[in-house]
Amino acid sequence: MTWKRYVAIGDSFTEGLGDPDPDSPGGWRGWADRVAGALAARAEGFAYANLAVRGRLLGQIIEGQLPQAIALGPDLVSVSGGGNDLLRPGTDVDALAERAEDAVRRLRETGADVVMFTGVDPVGSPVIRRTRGRVAVYNEHIRGIAARHGAYVVDQWAMTVLRDWRMWNADRLHMSPAGHRRVALATLEALGVPTGGDWREPLPPLPELSRGARRLADLRWAGGFLVPWVGRRLRGRSSGDDVIAKRIALAPLTLHDD
């Protein structure tokens, strides 16, 4: 397939947090920009929009970004959402999946191809692993939705390389440039687009940390990132409250080698 009008919708994962943009100081690049660059190299007149905003719940993505995406007339849309919902213990996973399926159905009815994402396995996280059961159930829904509607799936749960903390930013919530690059390669593979890299390539081993060093790292993470996150939740605030999408219109993309 050759796509020429790609729109990405979602939350911080799709916005690209953790992967600094070399062309926009203070801005973010991310896996979606990397995928768009690879697609642009294959299609003359390629255009790309990214409507994702950090902190968005799935309902906010569907209500705010989905209509904008459809109005742009894309031939490819990436949809990633629900991760922020799953961090909340009372989330109805089945109802969440129903909303996701309705969004995919609406996109497919326009003739656009859709790529979806399962959640990463949080088994190695000292706190977020408590969501593992909810994430696993939601992932099964994602796979079923994709099968029913002919969508592509990037199975991040199966990407064991993402369990390496070098694939993540210091906040343990957003991927590092290395993580975004691996997801971009996996997305292109799912789309059947040839790439010059393999997301499965193993990283060199790291020295084993002592239990005390791991505990100290966890405490520093909790103080620096977990406590502020909980504070925002208690105040009813989101990290994306004052953020607008970085690419609200379809436009050409600056190409990079990686």
Coordinates of C-alpha atoms in Angstrom, one line a residue:
M1 CA 0.0 0.0 0.0
T2 CA 1.0 3.6 -0.6
W3 CA -0.7 6.1 1.6
K4 CA -0.6 9.9 0.9
R5 CA -2.8 11.4 3.7
Y6 CA -1.9 10.2 7.2
V7 CA -3.6 11.4 10.4
A8 CA -2.6 10.4 13.9
I9 CA -5.0 10.7 16.8
G10 CA -4.4 9.8 20.5
D11 CA -2.7 10.9 23.7
S12 CA 0.9 11.6 24.8
F13 CA 2.1 8.3 23.2
T14 CA 1.1 9.6 19.7
E15 CA 2.1 13.2 20.5
G16 CA 5.6 11.8 20.9
L17 CA 6.5 12.8 24.5
G18 CA 10.0 11.6 25.4
D19 CA 11.4 12.0 21.9
P20 CA 12.7 15.5 21.3
D21 CA 12.1 17.0 17.9
P22 CA 15.4 18.2 16.3
D23 CA 13.4 20.7 14.1
S24 CA 11.3 22.2 17.0
P25 CA 13.2 23.0 20.2
G26 CA 11.0 22.1 23.1
G27 CA 8.7 20.0 20.9
W28 CA 8.3 16.3 20.4
R29 CA 8.8 14.0 17.5
G30 CA 7.7 10.5 18.4
W31 CA 6.9 7.2 16.6
A32 CA 4.1 8.7 14.5
D33 CA 6.4 11.4 13.0
R34 CA 8.9 8.7 12.3
V35 CA 6.3 6.6 10.5
A36 CA 5.1 9.6 8.6
G37 CA 8.7 10.2 7.4
A38 CA 9.0 6.7 6.1
L39 CA 5.7 6.9 4.3
A40 CA 6.6 10.3 2.9
A41 CA 9.8 8.8 1.3
R42 CA 7.5 6.4 -0.6
A43 CA 4.8 8.7 -1.8
E44 CA 5.0 12.0 -3.7
G45 CA 2.7 14.7 -2.3
F46 CA 2.5 13.0 1.1
A47 CA 0.9 15.0 3.9
Y48 CA 0.6 14.3 7.6
A49 CA -1.4 15.7 10.6
N50 CA -1.0 14.8 14.3
L51 CA -4.0 15.7 16.4
A52 CA -2.8 13.9 19.6
V53 CA -2.7 15.7 22.9
R54 CA -1.1 14.4 26.1
G55 CA -3.4 13.3 29.0
R56 CA -6.4 12.7 26.8
L57 CA -8.9 10.0 27.8
L58 CA -10.4 7.8 25.0
G59 CA -13.7 9.7 25.1
Q60 CA -11.9 13.0 24.7
I61 CA -10.0 11.6 21.7
I62 CA -13.2 10.4 20.1
E63 CA -15.2 13.5 20.7
G64 CA -12.4 16.0 20.0
Q65 CA -10.0 14.5 17.5
L66 CA -12.0 11.9 15.6
P67 CA -14.3 14.4 13.8
Q68 CA -11.3 16.6 12.9
A69 CA -9.4 13.5 11.5
I70 CA -12.4 12.5 9.4
A71 CA -12.8 16.0 8.1
L72 CA -9.2 15.9 6.8
G73 CA -10.0 13.1 4.4
P74 CA -7.2 10.7 5.3
D75 CA -6.4 7.4 3.7
L76 CA -4.6 6.2 6.8
V77 CA -5.4 6.9 10.5
S78 CA -3.5 5.7 13.5
V79 CA -5.7 5.4 16.6
S80 CA -4.2 4.9 20.1
G81 CA -6.2 5.7 23.2
G82 CA -7.4 4.2 26.4
G83 CA -4.1 4.1 28.3
N84 CA -5.0 7.0 30.5
D85 CA -8.4 5.4 31.2
L86 CA -6.8 2.1 32.2
L87 CA -4.7 3.9 34.9
R88 CA -8.0 4.5 36.7
P89 CA -9.1 1.5 38.8
G90 CA -12.8 1.9 38.2
T91 CA -12.6 1.9 34.4
D92 CA -15.2 -0.3 32.6
V93 CA -12.9 -2.0 30.1
D94 CA -15.7 -3.5 28.0
A95 CA -17.4 -0.1 27.7
L96 CA -14.1 1.4 26.8
A97 CA -13.6 -1.2 24.0
E98 CA -17.1 -0.4 22.7
R99 CA -16.2 3.2 22.2
A100 CA -12.9 2.3 20.5
E101 CA -14.8 0.0 18.1
D102 CA -17.3 2.7 17.2
A103 CA -14.4 5.0 16.4
V104 CA -12.7 2.4 14.2
R105 CA -16.0 1.6 12.5
R106 CA -16.6 5.3 11.7
L107 CA -13.1 5.6 10.2
R108 CA -13.4 2.5 8.1
E109 CA -16.7 3.7 6.7
T110 CA -14.8 6.7 5.2
G111 CA -12.6 4.2 3.3
A112 CA -9.5 5.0 5.4
D113 CA -7.2 2.3 6.6
V114 CA -6.7 2.2 10.4
V115 CA -3.8 1.0 12.5
M116 CA -4.3 0.3 16.2
F117 CA -2.1 -0.5 19.2
T118 CA -2.2 -2.9 22.1
G119 CA -0.9 -1.7 25.4
V120 CA 2.6 -2.5 26.6
D121 CA 3.0 -5.2 29.2
P122 CA 3.6 -3.3 32.5
V123 CA 5.0 -6.3 34.3
G124 CA 8.3 -4.6 35.2
S125 CA 6.7 -1.4 36.6
P126 CA 6.5 -1.3 40.5
V127 CA 3.2 0.6 40.3
I128 CA 1.7 0.5 36.9
R129 CA 1.9 -3.3 36.8
R130 CA -1.3 -3.2 38.9
T131 CA -3.1 -2.3 35.7
R132 CA -1.8 -5.4 33.9
G133 CA -5.1 -7.3 34.1
R134 CA -7.1 -4.4 32.7
V135 CA -4.5 -3.8 29.9
A136 CA -4.5 -7.5 29.0
V137 CA -8.3 -7.6 28.6
Y138 CA -8.4 -4.3 26.6
N139 CA -5.7 -5.8 24.3
E140 CA -7.9 -8.7 23.5
H141 CA -10.6 -6.3 22.6
I142 CA -8.2 -4.4 20.4
R143 CA -7.3 -7.5 18.5
G144 CA -10.9 -8.5 18.0
I145 CA -11.9 -5.0 16.8
A146 CA -9.1 -5.0 14.3
A147 CA -10.1 -8.4 13.0
R148 CA -13.7 -7.4 12.6
H149 CA -13.0 -4.2 10.8
G150 CA -9.9 -5.1 8.8
A151 CA -7.6 -2.8 10.8
Y152 CA -3.8 -3.2 11.3
V153 CA -2.5 -4.0 14.8
V154 CA 0.8 -3.2 16.4
D155 CA 1.1 -5.7 19.2
Q156 CA 3.2 -3.8 21.8
W157 CA 2.4 -6.4 24.5
A158 CA 4.5 -8.9 22.5
M159 CA 7.4 -6.4 22.0
T160 CA 9.5 -7.7 24.9
V161 CA 12.2 -5.3 24.0
L162 CA 9.9 -2.6 25.4
R163 CA 10.3 -4.1 28.9
D164 CA 13.9 -2.6 28.9
W165 CA 13.9 0.7 30.9
R166 CA 16.2 2.2 28.3
M167 CA 13.2 2.3 26.0
W168 CA 11.5 4.7 28.5
N169 CA 11.9 8.2 29.7
A170 CA 12.8 8.9 33.3
D171 CA 9.1 9.2 34.2
R172 CA 8.5 5.6 33.2
L173 CA 5.3 6.6 31.4
H174 CA 6.6 7.9 28.1
M175 CA 9.0 6.3 25.8
S176 CA 12.6 7.4 25.1
P177 CA 13.8 8.1 21.6
A178 CA 14.9 4.5 21.4
G179 CA 11.4 3.3 22.4
H180 CA 9.7 5.5 19.9
R181 CA 12.0 4.3 17.2
R182 CA 11.2 0.7 17.9
V183 CA 7.5 1.4 17.9
A184 CA 7.9 3.2 14.5
L185 CA 9.7 0.2 13.1
A186 CA 7.0 -2.2 14.4
T187 CA 4.2 0.0 12.9
L188 CA 5.9 0.1 9.5
E189 CA 6.3 -3.7 9.7
A190 CA 2.6 -4.1 10.5
L191 CA 1.7 -1.9 7.5
G192 CA 4.0 -3.9 5.2
V193 CA 6.4 -1.0 4.6
P194 CA 10.1 -2.1 4.2
T195 CA 12.4 -0.5 6.7
G196 CA 16.1 -0.4 7.3
G197 CA 15.9 -1.6 10.9
D198 CA 14.5 -4.3 13.1
W199 CA 12.6 -3.5 16.3
R200 CA 13.6 -6.9 17.7
E201 CA 17.3 -6.1 17.8
P202 CA 18.4 -6.8 21.4
L203 CA 20.2 -4.2 23.5
P204 CA 23.6 -4.9 25.1
P205 CA 23.2 -6.2 28.6
L206 CA 23.4 -3.8 31.6
P207 CA 25.0 -4.6 35.0
E208 CA 22.5 -6.0 37.5
L209 CA 21.5 -3.3 40.1
S210 CA 21.4 -4.2 43.8
R211 CA 18.1 -4.3 45.6
G212 CA 19.0 -1.1 47.4
A213 CA 19.8 0.7 44.2
R214 CA 16.5 -0.4 42.7
R215 CA 14.6 0.8 45.7
L216 CA 16.4 4.2 45.6
A217 CA 15.5 4.6 41.9
D218 CA 11.9 3.7 42.7
L219 CA 11.7 6.3 45.5
R220 CA 13.2 9.0 43.3
W221 CA 10.7 8.1 40.6
A222 CA 7.8 8.2 43.0
G223 CA 8.9 11.6 44.4
G224 CA 9.7 13.2 41.0
F225 CA 6.8 11.8 38.9
L226 CA 4.2 9.7 40.7
V227 CA 3.4 12.2 43.4
P228 CA 2.9 15.1 40.9
W229 CA 0.7 12.9 38.7
V230 CA -1.5 11.9 41.6
G231 CA -1.7 15.6 42.6
R232 CA -3.0 16.5 39.2
R233 CA -5.6 13.8 39.4
L234 CA -6.8 15.0 42.8
R235 CA -7.1 18.6 41.4
G236 CA -8.9 17.4 38.4
R237 CA -6.1 18.6 36.1
S238 CA -4.4 17.1 33.1
S239 CA -0.9 17.6 31.7
G240 CA -2.6 18.4 28.4
D241 CA -5.1 21.1 29.7
D242 CA -3.2 23.9 28.1
V243 CA -1.7 22.0 25.1
I244 CA -2.9 22.1 21.5
A245 CA -2.2 19.5 18.8
K246 CA 1.2 20.0 17.1
R247 CA 0.0 19.4 13.5
I248 CA -3.6 20.3 13.1
A249 CA -3.6 20.3 9.3
L250 CA -2.3 17.9 6.7
A251 CA 1.1 19.2 5.6
P252 CA 4.4 17.9 4.2
L253 CA 7.0 16.5 6.7
T254 CA 10.7 17.2 7.0
L255 CA 12.5 13.9 6.4
H256 CA 15.2 12.4 8.7
D257 CA 17.5 9.5 8.2
D258 CA 16.5 7.6 11.4

